[in-house]
Amino acid sequence: MPQPSIPISAFDSDILRNAFIKSVIEDHVPEHRWRELASDFIRDLTGSEDVDADLLEWIVRK
């Protein structure tokens, strides 16, 4: 999978993961939808349809 066109800093990655966790908790998102939700967060941040698989795995890990 291609890397996103806009590099994501460690700071932005941390903010992204915290926002994801907060959204999962507040919206009661079931685990089978986590990857889809995290992908949407990444796409919104980067403005690209490409999603870094390693970043996605890091965001959704427990």
Short mmCIF file of N, CA and C in Angstrom, two decimals:
data_model
loop_
_atom_site.label_atom_id
_atom_site.label_comp_id
_atom_site.label_asym_id
_atom_site.label_seq_id
_atom_site.Cartn_x
_atom_site.Cartn_y
_atom_site.Cartn_z
N MET A 1 0.86 -1.17 0.00
CA MET A 1 0.00 0.00 0.00
C MET A 1 0.90 1.24 0.00
N PRO A 2 0.62 2.19 -0.87
CA PRO A 2 1.46 3.40 -0.93
C PRO A 2 1.39 4.20 0.36
N GLN A 3 2.49 4.89 0.62
CA GLN A 3 2.54 5.76 1.79
C GLN A 3 1.71 7.01 1.51
N PRO A 4 1.16 7.62 2.57
CA PRO A 4 0.38 8.85 2.35
C PRO A 4 1.26 9.94 1.77
N SER A 5 0.66 10.81 0.97
CA SER A 5 1.43 11.88 0.33
C SER A 5 1.89 12.93 1.33
N ILE A 6 1.21 13.03 2.46
CA ILE A 6 1.58 13.99 3.49
C ILE A 6 2.09 13.21 4.69
N PRO A 7 3.37 13.42 5.06
CA PRO A 7 3.87 12.71 6.24
C PRO A 7 3.14 13.15 7.51
N ILE A 8 2.91 12.22 8.40
CA ILE A 8 2.21 12.50 9.65
C ILE A 8 3.23 12.47 10.78
N SER A 9 3.32 13.56 11.53
CA SER A 9 4.28 13.64 12.63
C SER A 9 3.85 12.74 13.78
N ALA A 10 4.78 12.47 14.68
CA ALA A 10 4.46 11.68 15.88
C ALA A 10 3.40 12.40 16.71
N PHE A 11 3.50 13.71 16.79
CA PHE A 11 2.52 14.50 17.53
C PHE A 11 1.12 14.35 16.93
N ASP A 12 1.02 14.50 15.60
CA ASP A 12 -0.27 14.34 14.93
C ASP A 12 -0.79 12.92 15.05
N SER A 13 0.10 11.95 14.99
CA SER A 13 -0.31 10.55 15.14
C SER A 13 -0.91 10.31 16.51
N ASP A 14 -0.31 10.88 17.52
CA ASP A 14 -0.81 10.73 18.89
C ASP A 14 -2.19 11.38 19.03
N ILE A 15 -2.34 12.57 18.48
CA ILE A 15 -3.63 13.25 18.52
C ILE A 15 -4.68 12.43 17.77
N LEU A 16 -4.30 11.89 16.63
CA LEU A 16 -5.21 11.07 15.83
C LEU A 16 -5.67 9.84 16.60
N ARG A 17 -4.74 9.17 17.27
CA ARG A 17 -5.09 7.97 18.04
C ARG A 17 -5.99 8.32 19.22
N ASN A 18 -5.68 9.41 19.91
CA ASN A 18 -6.53 9.83 21.04
C ASN A 18 -7.94 10.19 20.58
N ALA A 19 -8.05 10.86 19.44
CA ALA A 19 -9.37 11.19 18.89
C ALA A 19 -10.13 9.93 18.51
N PHE A 20 -9.41 8.97 17.94
CA PHE A 20 -10.03 7.69 17.58
C PHE A 20 -10.57 6.98 18.82
N ILE A 21 -9.75 6.88 19.85
CA ILE A 21 -10.16 6.20 21.09
C ILE A 21 -11.37 6.90 21.70
N LYS A 22 -11.34 8.23 21.74
CA LYS A 22 -12.46 8.98 22.30
C LYS A 22 -13.73 8.73 21.50
N SER A 23 -13.62 8.70 20.19
CA SER A 23 -14.77 8.46 19.33
C SER A 23 -15.34 7.05 19.54
N VAL A 24 -14.46 6.06 19.65
CA VAL A 24 -14.90 4.68 19.89
C VAL A 24 -15.68 4.59 21.19
N ILE A 25 -15.17 5.22 22.23
CA ILE A 25 -15.81 5.16 23.54
C ILE A 25 -17.14 5.93 23.55
N GLU A 26 -17.11 7.16 23.08
CA GLU A 26 -18.30 8.01 23.14
C GLU A 26 -19.42 7.54 22.22
N ASP A 27 -19.05 7.01 21.06
CA ASP A 27 -20.06 6.59 20.08
C ASP A 27 -20.34 5.09 20.13
N HIS A 28 -19.70 4.40 21.06
CA HIS A 28 -19.91 2.95 21.23
C HIS A 28 -19.70 2.21 19.91
N VAL A 29 -18.58 2.51 19.25
CA VAL A 29 -18.28 1.90 17.96
C VAL A 29 -17.85 0.45 18.18
N PRO A 30 -18.51 -0.50 17.51
CA PRO A 30 -18.13 -1.90 17.68
C PRO A 30 -16.75 -2.17 17.05
N GLU A 31 -16.05 -3.13 17.59
CA GLU A 31 -14.67 -3.40 17.17
C GLU A 31 -14.56 -3.71 15.68
N HIS A 32 -15.55 -4.34 15.10
CA HIS A 32 -15.46 -4.69 13.67
C HIS A 32 -15.50 -3.45 12.76
N ARG A 33 -15.81 -2.29 13.31
CA ARG A 33 -15.83 -1.04 12.53
C ARG A 33 -14.63 -0.15 12.81
N TRP A 34 -13.72 -0.56 13.70
CA TRP A 34 -12.59 0.28 14.09
C TRP A 34 -11.68 0.64 12.93
N ARG A 35 -11.33 -0.32 12.08
CA ARG A 35 -10.42 -0.04 10.98
C ARG A 35 -11.02 0.98 10.00
N GLU A 36 -12.29 0.83 9.73
CA GLU A 36 -12.98 1.78 8.85
C GLU A 36 -12.96 3.19 9.45
N LEU A 37 -13.26 3.29 10.73
CA LEU A 37 -13.26 4.59 11.41
C LEU A 37 -11.86 5.20 11.42
N ALA A 38 -10.86 4.41 11.78
CA ALA A 38 -9.49 4.91 11.81
C ALA A 38 -9.03 5.34 10.42
N SER A 39 -9.40 4.58 9.40
CA SER A 39 -9.05 4.96 8.03
C SER A 39 -9.67 6.30 7.66
N ASP A 40 -10.90 6.51 8.07
CA ASP A 40 -11.55 7.80 7.81
C ASP A 40 -10.82 8.95 8.50
N PHE A 41 -10.39 8.73 9.74
CA PHE A 41 -9.63 9.75 10.46
C PHE A 41 -8.34 10.08 9.72
N ILE A 42 -7.62 9.04 9.27
CA ILE A 42 -6.35 9.24 8.56
C ILE A 42 -6.60 10.00 7.26
N ARG A 43 -7.60 9.59 6.51
CA ARG A 43 -7.91 10.27 5.24
C ARG A 43 -8.28 11.74 5.46
N ASP A 44 -9.05 12.01 6.51
CA ASP A 44 -9.41 13.39 6.82
C ASP A 44 -8.18 14.24 7.13
N LEU A 45 -7.24 13.66 7.86
CA LEU A 45 -6.03 14.40 8.23
C LEU A 45 -5.12 14.64 7.04
N THR A 46 -4.92 13.61 6.21
CA THR A 46 -3.95 13.72 5.12
C THR A 46 -4.54 14.28 3.84
N GLY A 47 -5.86 14.17 3.69
CA GLY A 47 -6.47 14.60 2.44
C GLY A 47 -6.18 13.64 1.30
N SER A 48 -5.73 12.44 1.63
CA SER A 48 -5.38 11.43 0.64
C SER A 48 -6.21 10.18 0.86
N GLU A 49 -6.49 9.46 -0.21
CA GLU A 49 -7.22 8.20 -0.10
C GLU A 49 -6.31 7.07 0.38
N ASP A 50 -4.99 7.26 0.26
CA ASP A 50 -4.03 6.25 0.70
C ASP A 50 -3.92 6.26 2.21
N VAL A 51 -3.92 5.06 2.80
CA VAL A 51 -3.81 4.93 4.25
C VAL A 51 -2.60 4.07 4.57
N ASP A 52 -1.71 4.59 5.40
CA ASP A 52 -0.52 3.85 5.83
C ASP A 52 -0.96 2.69 6.71
N ALA A 53 -0.67 1.46 6.29
CA ALA A 53 -1.11 0.27 7.02
C ALA A 53 -0.53 0.20 8.43
N ASP A 54 0.73 0.62 8.58
CA ASP A 54 1.36 0.58 9.91
C ASP A 54 0.69 1.58 10.86
N LEU A 55 0.40 2.76 10.37
CA LEU A 55 -0.29 3.76 11.18
C LEU A 55 -1.69 3.26 11.56
N LEU A 56 -2.38 2.67 10.61
CA LEU A 56 -3.72 2.14 10.87
C LEU A 56 -3.67 1.08 11.96
N GLU A 57 -2.72 0.16 11.88
CA GLU A 57 -2.60 -0.89 12.89
C GLU A 57 -2.28 -0.31 14.26
N TRP A 58 -1.42 0.72 14.30
CA TRP A 58 -1.06 1.35 15.57
C TRP A 58 -2.27 2.03 16.20
N ILE A 59 -3.08 2.68 15.40
CA ILE A 59 -4.24 3.39 15.92
C ILE A 59 -5.26 2.43 16.51
N VAL A 60 -5.52 1.31 15.84
CA VAL A 60 -6.59 0.41 16.28
C VAL A 60 -6.15 -0.63 17.31
N ARG A 61 -4.86 -0.70 17.59
CA ARG A 61 -4.42 -1.72 18.57
C ARG A 61 -4.97 -1.39 19.95
N LYS A 62 -5.17 -2.45 20.73
CA LYS A 62 -5.73 -2.27 22.07
C LYS A 62 -4.65 -1.92 23.06
#
